[in-house]
Coordinates of C-alpha atoms in Angstrom, one line a residue:
M1 CA 129.6 103.6 136.0
G2 CA 128.2 103.8 139.6
L3 CA 130.9 105.5 141.3
G4 CA 133.0 108.5 139.2
W5 CA 136.6 109.1 138.6
E6 CA 137.0 112.1 140.7
T7 CA 135.3 109.9 143.7
L8 CA 137.6 107.1 143.4
I9 CA 140.4 109.2 142.6
G10 CA 139.8 111.7 145.7
L11 CA 139.8 108.4 147.8
L12 CA 143.5 107.8 146.7
G13 CA 144.8 111.3 148.0
R14 CA 145.1 113.0 144.8
R15 CA 147.1 116.2 144.4
A16 CA 148.1 117.5 140.8
P17 CA 151.8 118.4 140.6
G18 CA 153.1 121.7 142.0
T19 CA 150.1 121.4 144.6
A20 CA 149.9 121.1 148.6
R21 CA 149.2 117.4 149.5
R22 CA 146.0 116.6 151.3
S23 CA 146.9 114.1 153.9
P24 CA 144.1 112.2 155.2
R25 CA 145.1 109.3 157.6
S26 CA 146.3 106.7 155.4
G27 CA 144.2 103.7 157.1
E28 CA 141.2 105.9 156.7
T29 CA 142.0 106.4 152.8
E30 CA 142.7 102.2 152.6
V31 CA 139.2 101.8 154.2
A32 CA 137.5 103.7 152.1
L33 CA 138.9 103.2 149.2
R34 CA 138.5 99.3 149.5
A35 CA 134.8 99.9 150.4
A36 CA 134.4 101.6 146.9
L37 CA 136.3 99.1 145.1
A38 CA 134.5 96.0 147.0
H39 CA 131.5 95.3 144.7
L40 CA 133.1 97.2 141.4
P41 CA 134.5 95.7 138.4
V42 CA 137.5 98.6 138.5
A43 CA 141.4 98.7 138.9
V44 CA 143.1 101.5 140.0
W45 CA 147.0 102.3 139.7
S46 CA 149.5 104.8 139.8
T47 CA 152.8 105.0 137.4
D48 CA 155.8 107.2 138.0
D49 CA 157.1 109.2 135.3
E50 CA 158.8 106.3 133.7
L51 CA 155.1 104.5 133.8
R52 CA 156.2 101.5 136.1
V53 CA 153.4 100.9 138.5
T54 CA 153.8 102.1 141.6
S55 CA 150.5 100.9 143.4
F56 CA 147.7 98.5 142.2
R57 CA 144.4 98.2 143.6
A58 CA 141.3 96.2 142.6
G59 CA 137.6 95.8 143.0
A60 CA 135.1 92.9 141.8
L61 CA 137.4 91.8 139.0
P62 CA 138.2 88.0 137.9
R63 CA 141.8 86.7 139.7
V64 CA 143.6 87.2 136.5
Y65 CA 143.5 91.3 137.2
V66 CA 144.3 91.1 141.0
D67 CA 147.5 90.3 141.7
G68 CA 148.2 94.0 142.7
P69 CA 151.6 93.2 144.6
G70 CA 152.9 91.1 141.6
F71 CA 152.4 94.3 139.2
V72 CA 154.0 96.5 141.5
G73 CA 157.4 97.7 140.1
R74 CA 156.9 96.2 136.7
A75 CA 156.6 98.6 133.7
L76 CA 152.9 99.1 132.2
Q77 CA 153.6 98.2 129.0
E78 CA 154.5 94.5 130.5
L79 CA 151.4 95.1 132.5
L80 CA 149.3 95.9 129.7
G81 CA 150.6 93.9 127.3
M82 CA 149.3 94.4 123.3
G83 CA 146.8 97.2 125.3
F84 CA 149.6 99.2 125.8
V85 CA 149.9 100.5 122.1
T86 CA 146.3 101.9 122.7
A87 CA 147.2 103.6 125.9
A88 CA 150.7 104.9 125.0
D89 CA 149.3 107.9 123.5
A90 CA 146.7 108.5 126.7
Y91 CA 150.0 108.5 129.2
H92 CA 151.9 110.7 127.3
R93 CA 149.0 113.2 126.8
A94 CA 148.7 112.8 130.9
S95 CA 152.9 113.4 131.3
A96 CA 151.7 116.5 129.8
G97 CA 149.1 117.9 132.4
E98 CA 146.3 116.3 130.3
A99 CA 143.4 114.5 131.5
V100 CA 142.5 111.2 129.0
D101 CA 139.7 109.0 128.3
F102 CA 140.0 106.1 126.6
E103 CA 139.2 102.4 125.8
L104 CA 141.3 99.6 126.9
L105 CA 141.4 96.0 125.5
W106 CA 143.2 94.1 128.6
R107 CA 143.5 90.6 128.9
G108 CA 140.7 89.9 126.8
R109 CA 138.1 92.1 128.6
L110 CA 137.4 95.6 127.4
F111 CA 137.7 98.4 129.8
K112 CA 136.6 102.1 129.7
A113 CA 140.1 104.0 131.2
H114 CA 140.4 107.3 132.6
V115 CA 144.4 108.5 133.2
E116 CA 145.6 111.9 134.6
P117 CA 148.3 113.5 135.9
W118 CA 149.7 112.7 139.6
T119 CA 152.0 112.9 142.6
E120 CA 152.2 111.6 145.9
E121 CA 155.4 112.8 147.9
G122 CA 157.8 111.9 144.9
P123 CA 158.4 112.0 140.8
A124 CA 154.9 113.0 139.0
G125 CA 153.2 110.5 137.3
A126 CA 149.7 109.3 136.3
L127 CA 146.8 107.8 137.9
T128 CA 144.7 105.3 136.4
V129 CA 141.5 104.1 136.9
V130 CA 139.3 101.2 134.4
F131 CA 136.3 100.0 134.5
D132 CA 135.0 96.5 132.7
I133 CA 132.5 97.4 130.4
T134 CA 132.5 94.2 128.6
E135 CA 129.1 93.1 129.5
R136 CA 128.0 96.5 128.9
R137 CA 129.5 96.7 125.5
H138 CA 127.8 93.1 124.6
A139 CA 124.2 94.6 125.6
E140 CA 124.9 97.6 124.1
E141 CA 125.6 95.2 120.8
Q142 CA 123.0 92.9 121.0
L143 CA 120.4 96.3 121.4
R144 CA 122.0 97.6 118.2
H145 CA 121.6 94.5 116.4
A146 CA 118.4 94.2 117.4
A147 CA 117.4 97.5 116.2
L148 CA 118.8 97.0 112.8
H149 CA 117.6 93.3 112.1
D150 CA 114.0 91.7 111.7
P151 CA 113.1 89.7 114.6
V152 CA 111.1 87.1 112.5
T153 CA 114.1 86.1 110.6
G154 CA 117.3 87.7 111.5
L155 CA 118.2 89.3 108.5
P156 CA 118.7 92.8 108.3
N157 CA 116.0 95.3 108.5
R158 CA 115.0 98.4 106.4
T159 CA 117.4 101.0 108.6
L160 CA 120.6 98.8 107.8
F161 CA 119.2 97.8 104.1
L162 CA 119.0 101.3 103.1
D163 CA 122.4 102.1 104.7
R164 CA 124.1 99.5 103.2
V165 CA 122.7 100.9 99.7
R166 CA 123.5 104.1 100.8
Q167 CA 127.3 103.0 100.7
S168 CA 126.9 101.3 97.7
M169 CA 125.7 104.6 95.9
A170 CA 128.8 106.3 97.4
R171 CA 130.8 103.6 96.2
G172 CA 129.6 104.2 92.8
R173 CA 130.0 108.0 93.0
R174 CA 133.8 107.2 93.7
N175 CA 134.0 104.6 91.3
P176 CA 131.8 105.3 87.7
G177 CA 132.6 101.8 86.7
H178 CA 130.7 100.6 90.1
R179 CA 127.5 98.6 89.4
F180 CA 124.8 97.5 92.0
G181 CA 121.0 97.2 91.8
I182 CA 118.1 96.3 94.3
L183 CA 115.4 93.8 94.1
V184 CA 112.1 93.7 95.9
L185 CA 110.0 90.2 96.9
D186 CA 107.1 90.3 97.9
L187 CA 105.8 86.7 99.0
D188 CA 102.6 86.2 97.3
R189 CA 99.3 84.9 98.9
F190 CA 101.0 85.9 102.1
K191 CA 97.9 87.4 103.9
G192 CA 96.0 84.0 102.5
V193 CA 98.5 82.2 104.8
N194 CA 98.0 84.2 107.9
D195 CA 94.3 84.3 107.5
S196 CA 93.8 80.6 107.2
L197 CA 97.2 79.0 109.6
G198 CA 97.6 82.3 111.8
H199 CA 100.1 84.9 112.1
L200 CA 102.4 82.3 113.9
A201 CA 102.3 79.9 110.8
G202 CA 103.1 83.2 108.7
D203 CA 106.1 84.3 110.7
D204 CA 107.0 80.3 110.4
L205 CA 106.5 80.8 106.3
L206 CA 108.9 83.8 106.3
S207 CA 111.4 82.1 107.7
A208 CA 111.4 79.0 105.9
V209 CA 111.3 81.6 103.0
A210 CA 114.4 83.4 104.3
G211 CA 116.4 80.1 104.4
R212 CA 115.8 79.4 100.6
L213 CA 116.9 83.0 99.8
A214 CA 119.7 83.1 101.6
P215 CA 122.1 80.7 99.7
C216 CA 121.2 82.7 96.4
V217 CA 122.8 85.8 98.2
R218 CA 126.7 86.5 97.9
P219 CA 128.7 87.7 101.0
Q220 CA 129.2 91.2 99.7
D221 CA 125.2 91.3 98.9
T222 CA 122.6 92.2 101.6
L223 CA 119.5 90.3 101.9
A224 CA 116.8 91.9 104.1
H225 CA 113.2 91.3 105.4
M226 CA 110.5 94.2 105.5
G227 CA 106.9 93.1 106.6
S228 CA 105.2 90.4 103.6
Q229 CA 108.7 91.5 101.6
F230 CA 112.1 90.8 101.0
S231 CA 114.7 93.4 99.7
V232 CA 118.2 92.4 98.1
L233 CA 121.3 94.9 97.5
V234 CA 123.2 93.0 94.9
D235 CA 126.7 94.7 95.0
D236 CA 129.7 94.7 92.6
L237 CA 127.1 93.4 89.6
E238 CA 129.9 92.6 86.4
E239 CA 127.2 93.5 83.9
S240 CA 123.4 95.3 84.7
S241 CA 121.4 92.2 83.2
D242 CA 123.1 89.4 86.4
L243 CA 120.2 91.6 88.0
V244 CA 117.5 89.4 86.1
R245 CA 119.6 86.2 86.6
V246 CA 119.6 86.4 90.6
A247 CA 115.5 87.0 89.9
D248 CA 115.6 83.6 88.3
R249 CA 117.7 82.0 91.2
F250 CA 115.1 83.2 93.8
R251 CA 111.9 82.4 91.5
A252 CA 113.9 78.5 91.7
A253 CA 114.6 78.4 95.2
L254 CA 110.8 78.8 95.8
M255 CA 109.6 76.0 93.3
R256 CA 109.6 73.7 95.9
P257 CA 106.5 73.8 98.1
V258 CA 107.4 75.1 102.1
R259 CA 106.0 72.8 105.0
V260 CA 104.5 75.1 107.4
R261 CA 102.6 73.7 110.7
G262 CA 101.9 70.5 108.6
E263 CA 100.9 72.0 105.9
E264 CA 102.2 72.4 102.2
V265 CA 102.6 76.1 101.1
F266 CA 103.7 77.3 97.7
A267 CA 105.6 80.4 98.4
S268 CA 106.0 82.4 95.5
V269 CA 107.3 85.9 95.1
T270 CA 106.4 88.6 92.7
I271 CA 110.0 90.6 92.0
G272 CA 110.6 94.6 91.4
I273 CA 114.4 95.2 89.8
A274 CA 115.6 98.8 89.9
H275 CA 119.5 99.6 88.5
G276 CA 122.0 101.8 91.0
S277 CA 122.8 104.9 89.1
P278 CA 124.2 108.2 89.6
V279 CA 120.8 109.9 89.5
Y280 CA 119.2 108.6 92.8
L281 CA 120.3 111.1 95.7
A282 CA 118.9 108.8 98.3
P283 CA 118.6 105.0 98.6
E284 CA 115.0 105.7 99.3
A285 CA 114.6 106.6 95.6
L286 CA 115.8 103.3 94.2
L287 CA 114.2 101.3 97.0
R288 CA 110.8 103.1 95.8
D289 CA 111.5 102.5 92.2
A290 CA 111.9 99.0 93.1
H291 CA 108.8 98.9 94.5
T292 CA 107.1 100.5 91.5
A293 CA 108.4 97.8 89.4
M294 CA 107.3 94.7 92.1
H295 CA 103.5 96.2 91.7
R296 CA 103.8 96.4 87.6
A297 CA 105.0 93.0 87.7
K298 CA 101.8 92.4 90.0
V299 CA 99.7 92.7 87.3
Q300 CA 101.1 90.1 84.9
G301 CA 100.0 87.7 88.2
P302 CA 102.3 85.9 91.1
G303 CA 106.0 85.0 90.1
A304 CA 106.1 87.9 87.8
F305 CA 108.9 90.1 87.7
Q306 CA 109.5 93.5 86.3
V307 CA 112.8 96.2 85.9
F308 CA 111.9 99.5 86.6
D309 CA 112.3 102.3 83.7
E310 CA 111.1 105.8 84.0
G311 CA 108.0 105.6 82.4
M312 CA 106.8 103.5 85.5
H313 CA 108.0 106.3 87.7
A314 CA 105.8 108.4 85.9
R315 CA 102.7 106.2 85.9
A316 CA 103.2 105.7 89.6
V317 CA 103.3 109.7 90.1
G318 CA 100.2 110.2 87.8
R319 CA 98.5 107.4 90.2
L320 CA 99.5 109.6 93.1
H321 CA 97.9 112.8 91.7
L322 CA 94.7 110.8 90.6
E323 CA 94.2 109.0 94.2
T324 CA 94.3 113.0 95.7
E325 CA 92.2 113.9 93.4
M326 CA 89.5 111.2 93.3
R327 CA 89.4 112.0 97.5
H328 CA 88.7 115.4 96.4
A329 CA 86.4 114.8 94.1
L330 CA 84.1 112.6 96.7
E331 CA 84.1 115.4 98.9
R332 CA 83.2 118.3 96.0
G333 CA 80.5 116.2 94.6
E334 CA 82.2 115.6 91.0
F335 CA 80.8 112.4 90.4
R336 CA 78.1 112.0 88.3
L337 CA 75.7 109.4 87.5
H338 CA 74.4 108.5 83.8
Y339 CA 71.7 105.9 82.5
Q340 CA 71.8 103.8 80.0
P341 CA 68.6 102.1 78.8
I342 CA 67.8 98.2 78.9
V343 CA 65.0 97.9 76.6
S344 CA 62.9 95.0 75.9
L345 CA 64.2 93.1 72.3
S346 CA 60.8 92.1 71.2
S347 CA 58.5 95.4 71.8
G348 CA 61.6 98.1 72.3
R349 CA 59.8 99.8 75.3
L350 CA 61.7 101.0 78.2
A351 CA 62.5 98.0 80.7
A352 CA 65.1 99.6 82.8
F353 CA 67.7 102.0 83.3
E354 CA 71.4 101.0 84.2
G355 CA 73.4 103.8 86.4
L356 CA 76.8 104.0 85.6
V357 CA 79.1 106.4 87.1
R358 CA 81.1 109.0 85.5
W359 CA 83.6 111.3 86.9
Q360 CA 83.4 115.1 85.9
H361 CA 86.9 116.3 86.4
P362 CA 87.4 120.0 86.6
R363 CA 90.7 119.5 83.9
R364 CA 90.4 116.3 82.0
G365 CA 86.6 116.6 81.4
L366 CA 84.4 113.6 81.9
L367 CA 85.8 110.4 82.8
V368 CA 84.6 107.1 82.0
P369 CA 84.9 104.3 84.9
D370 CA 88.2 102.3 83.0
D371 CA 90.1 105.7 83.8
F372 CA 89.4 105.7 87.7
L373 CA 87.4 102.6 89.0
P374 CA 90.5 100.1 89.0
L375 CA 92.4 102.6 91.5
A376 CA 89.2 103.0 93.7
E377 CA 89.4 99.6 94.0
E378 CA 93.2 99.3 94.7
T379 CA 93.1 102.1 97.1
G380 CA 89.4 101.1 98.7
L381 CA 88.1 104.3 97.7
I382 CA 85.5 102.2 95.9
L383 CA 83.5 101.8 99.5
P384 CA 82.5 105.4 99.7
L385 CA 82.1 105.8 96.1
G386 CA 79.9 103.1 96.2
Q387 CA 77.8 104.2 98.8
W388 CA 77.7 107.3 97.0
V389 CA 76.5 105.6 93.8
L390 CA 73.7 103.5 95.7
E391 CA 72.7 106.7 97.5
E392 CA 72.6 108.8 94.4
G393 CA 70.4 106.1 92.2
C394 CA 68.2 106.2 94.7
R395 CA 67.8 109.7 95.0
Q396 CA 67.3 109.7 91.3
I397 CA 64.1 107.6 90.8
R398 CA 62.6 109.8 93.6
A399 CA 63.1 113.0 91.4
W400 CA 62.1 111.0 88.6
R401 CA 58.9 109.8 91.0
D402 CA 58.1 113.7 92.4
G403 CA 58.9 115.0 88.8
G404 CA 55.8 112.9 87.4
A405 CA 57.8 111.0 84.9
L406 CA 56.2 107.7 83.9
A407 CA 54.7 105.6 86.1
P408 CA 55.6 102.5 87.3
L409 CA 58.9 103.3 86.6
P410 CA 61.5 101.4 85.6
T411 CA 64.1 99.4 87.4
M412 CA 67.3 101.2 88.1
S413 CA 70.1 98.6 87.9
L414 CA 73.3 99.8 90.1
N415 CA 76.8 98.0 89.9
L416 CA 78.4 96.6 93.0
S417 CA 81.9 96.3 93.7
G418 CA 83.6 92.9 95.4
R419 CA 84.6 95.2 98.0
Q420 CA 81.2 96.2 98.9
L421 CA 79.8 92.4 98.5
A422 CA 82.3 91.9 100.7
E423 CA 81.2 94.3 103.9
C424 CA 79.4 92.6 106.1
D425 CA 76.9 95.4 106.4
L426 CA 75.8 95.9 102.9
V427 CA 72.3 94.6 103.3
A428 CA 71.8 97.7 105.8
E429 CA 73.0 99.9 103.5
V430 CA 70.9 99.3 100.8
Q431 CA 68.0 99.1 103.3
R432 CA 68.7 102.6 104.8
A433 CA 69.3 104.3 100.9
L434 CA 65.7 103.0 99.9
D435 CA 64.4 104.0 103.4
A436 CA 66.0 107.6 102.5
E437 CA 64.2 107.6 99.7
G438 CA 60.7 105.8 100.4
L439 CA 61.4 103.2 98.1
A440 CA 60.3 99.8 97.3
G441 CA 63.4 97.3 97.0
C442 CA 61.7 95.8 93.7
E443 CA 62.4 99.4 92.1
L444 CA 66.6 98.8 92.4
D445 CA 68.6 96.3 90.8
L446 CA 72.0 95.3 91.7
E447 CA 74.7 93.9 89.9
V448 CA 77.8 91.9 90.4
T449 CA 80.4 90.7 87.7
E450 CA 80.9 86.9 87.4
N451 CA 84.2 86.8 88.6
V452 CA 83.7 88.7 92.0
I453 CA 80.6 86.1 92.4
M454 CA 83.0 83.0 91.7
Q455 CA 86.0 84.4 94.5
D456 CA 83.8 83.0 97.1
A457 CA 80.6 81.7 95.8
D458 CA 79.2 80.5 99.4
S459 CA 79.8 83.9 101.5
T460 CA 78.5 85.5 98.1
R461 CA 75.4 83.6 98.4
G462 CA 74.5 85.1 101.7
C463 CA 74.7 88.3 100.8
L464 CA 72.8 88.0 97.7
A465 CA 70.3 86.1 99.7
G466 CA 70.1 89.0 102.3
L467 CA 70.0 91.2 99.2
R468 CA 66.9 89.4 97.5
D469 CA 65.1 89.5 101.0
L470 CA 65.1 93.1 100.3
D471 CA 62.8 92.5 97.4
L472 CA 65.4 93.6 95.1
G473 CA 66.7 92.1 91.4
V474 CA 70.1 90.4 91.7
S475 CA 71.9 90.4 88.0
I476 CA 75.2 88.2 87.3
D477 CA 77.4 91.1 84.9
D478 CA 79.7 90.4 82.1
F479 CA 78.3 86.6 81.7
G480 CA 80.6 84.2 80.0
T481 CA 84.0 85.9 80.6
G482 CA 85.0 84.6 84.0
H483 CA 84.8 81.2 85.7
S484 CA 81.1 80.4 86.8
S485 CA 80.5 76.8 88.0
L486 CA 77.6 75.4 86.9
S487 CA 77.0 73.7 90.1
H488 CA 77.1 77.4 91.9
L489 CA 75.3 79.2 89.6
D490 CA 72.0 77.0 89.9
R491 CA 71.7 77.8 93.8
L492 CA 72.8 81.6 93.5
P493 CA 70.1 83.7 94.6
V494 CA 70.2 85.9 91.1
D495 CA 67.5 86.8 88.4
T496 CA 69.0 87.7 85.5
L497 CA 72.2 86.9 83.5
K498 CA 73.9 90.1 81.2
I499 CA 75.7 88.8 78.4
D500 CA 79.3 90.7 78.1
R501 CA 79.6 92.6 74.9
S502 CA 82.5 91.2 74.0
F503 CA 80.3 88.1 72.5
L504 CA 78.1 90.4 70.2
Q505 CA 81.8 92.8 68.8
A506 CA 83.4 89.3 68.0
H507 CA 80.3 88.4 66.3
D508 CA 81.3 89.1 62.8
G509 CA 84.8 87.7 62.4
H510 CA 84.0 84.5 64.7
P511 CA 80.6 82.9 64.0
H512 CA 81.3 80.4 66.8
R513 CA 80.6 83.1 69.0
T514 CA 77.0 83.2 67.8
E515 CA 76.6 79.8 69.3
I516 CA 78.5 80.9 72.8
V517 CA 75.3 83.2 73.1
R518 CA 72.6 81.1 72.0
T519 CA 74.3 78.7 74.6
I520 CA 73.8 81.3 77.4
V521 CA 70.3 82.5 76.2
T522 CA 69.7 78.8 76.3
L523 CA 70.9 78.1 80.0
G524 CA 69.2 81.4 81.5
H525 CA 66.2 80.3 80.5
D526 CA 66.3 76.9 81.7
L527 CA 67.7 78.4 85.2
G528 CA 64.5 80.2 85.3
L529 CA 66.6 83.6 84.5
E530 CA 65.8 86.5 82.4
V531 CA 68.7 87.5 80.2
I532 CA 70.0 90.5 78.9
A533 CA 72.8 91.4 75.9
E534 CA 75.0 94.1 76.5
G535 CA 76.8 96.3 73.4
I536 CA 74.0 95.8 70.8
E537 CA 75.0 98.4 68.1
T538 CA 73.5 97.1 65.1
A539 CA 69.9 96.2 63.8
E540 CA 71.6 92.8 62.9
H541 CA 72.5 92.3 66.4
R542 CA 69.3 93.1 67.8
A543 CA 67.4 90.4 65.1
L544 CA 70.0 87.8 65.8
L545 CA 69.2 88.5 69.9
T546 CA 65.6 88.5 69.4
E547 CA 65.6 85.3 67.2
M548 CA 67.1 83.5 69.9
G549 CA 65.0 84.7 72.7
C550 CA 67.2 87.1 74.7
D551 CA 64.3 89.3 76.8
H552 CA 66.2 92.8 77.0
G553 CA 69.4 94.3 75.5
Q554 CA 71.3 97.7 76.0
G555 CA 74.0 99.5 73.7
Y556 CA 74.6 102.4 71.4
L557 CA 71.9 100.9 69.1
F558 CA 69.1 102.4 71.1
S559 CA 71.0 104.7 73.6
P560 CA 74.4 105.9 74.9
P561 CA 74.6 106.6 78.6
V562 CA 72.9 110.0 78.9
D563 CA 72.4 112.2 81.6
A564 CA 69.4 112.4 84.2
D565 CA 67.5 115.1 81.9
A566 CA 67.8 112.9 79.1
A567 CA 66.8 110.0 80.2
R568 CA 63.5 111.8 81.8
E569 CA 62.8 112.5 78.3
M570 CA 62.8 108.8 77.2
L571 CA 60.9 107.9 80.6
T572 CA 58.2 110.2 79.5
A573 CA 58.3 108.7 75.9
G574 CA 58.3 105.5 77.4
V575 CA 60.9 104.4 75.0
A576 CA 65.0 104.6 74.2
G577 CA 66.6 106.5 72.0

């Protein structure tokens, strides 16, 4: 406020009722008071016990407030107009000897007011000082609005959204018939827009999407923005199923492309839905469950939606525990490599081993990759795990060699994840792993799935070429199940195609699968590649593949994946099984 109440009132020569009057010279008082008021948005007046204005002084206020002589002698109610309704109680309390602070709306402006008992050689009355706080309050409101709204879209942010959900939950506790729910909308492929067009384009896309979604929301609902996601509180539902219809409206609103910096962008959303319920004690829990449903919908693909159920929460908690356990497993050395032999179909001789990761879980026993690798990919743990697999595979080759196993040793084949392949220093990591054990590149073969390669074939080609420069073998794993383009395939630096096991498993019931396998074998040989068939389980499978000219095979007919000691026995014998 600048100058305080006490200073201004003191300049007026205040004395409380029943006390001796201070007597500064009136001229000095007037000069000091006018100097104090000159640059302040303030007015000071005194009233008698009948609430008539006995004096009035104004500072740097608009002219509508400064007609002091015209105010003196008039009733305070006339002076303040409708503001007197607010002020009446304060003056009543002042007449009883109390100093009171309050806010006063006077002639369209907001004032902070202070009133207290006052006497000046006459009947007791009251002294009032008011400061104009209109601009300050407006600035405070702007700050408050900024703190509760997203700067990109202008929509409510997480804090305001959760407060609205909290209010709706409170209404639900008071009225069991009150229905509500929330939706979480995740903008599909948003990262791709940021990466390709830039972050400003990403902001433009968010604003455009907000503009499309806003007309789908009723006045009693709340549309909020958080990162690449939008959240919606749908209040006062007639039926719980209405939330699905709301989700359909949102998806329909985004059917047409959005124009962003001269580019057309299709902005679909994946939606998670959670119904309000008395079981929720906090809005964060309801929002969490909507997020869980959204992540479940992601599995179905862009534009899908999913309604939360309790099983989702149990699975989400289980995944969280599994992630924590996986991090500890890396630290505690709980992962293992098991080795499945790859054999020559014509001779039956051992040609290679594929190192397959297992998790020796302290409570759940030996876990296979399907139990933990998808989560490792999602959380990024695949990178330290993949590095461990690479180093352990190289270490095992060296251990077999030092132990006097068959020489030359068969190739060790290890799997690469897409995350590893995207790492710019993968070639250097492989070189370090080889050097650490004194191995040559030709002793190692790295497998990459067909889908991973085709996600960005041009970028992948450079990384695979770097691995080939180390004299490593490179294989395309699960061939036939992905989306290979022959225009890329004949230019990729690879040595081997591995036919996915699903073709052999479906062979008996679908004879046409036999011709697909034959075509893949012929294609591989025409491109100068070796061909390995996975999932060989019967002698018939082996005979069929041998007749087709397939080079190698692996599967339970020869041996399941085994530990290092059992693999060493195969090395000594030179054959699988």
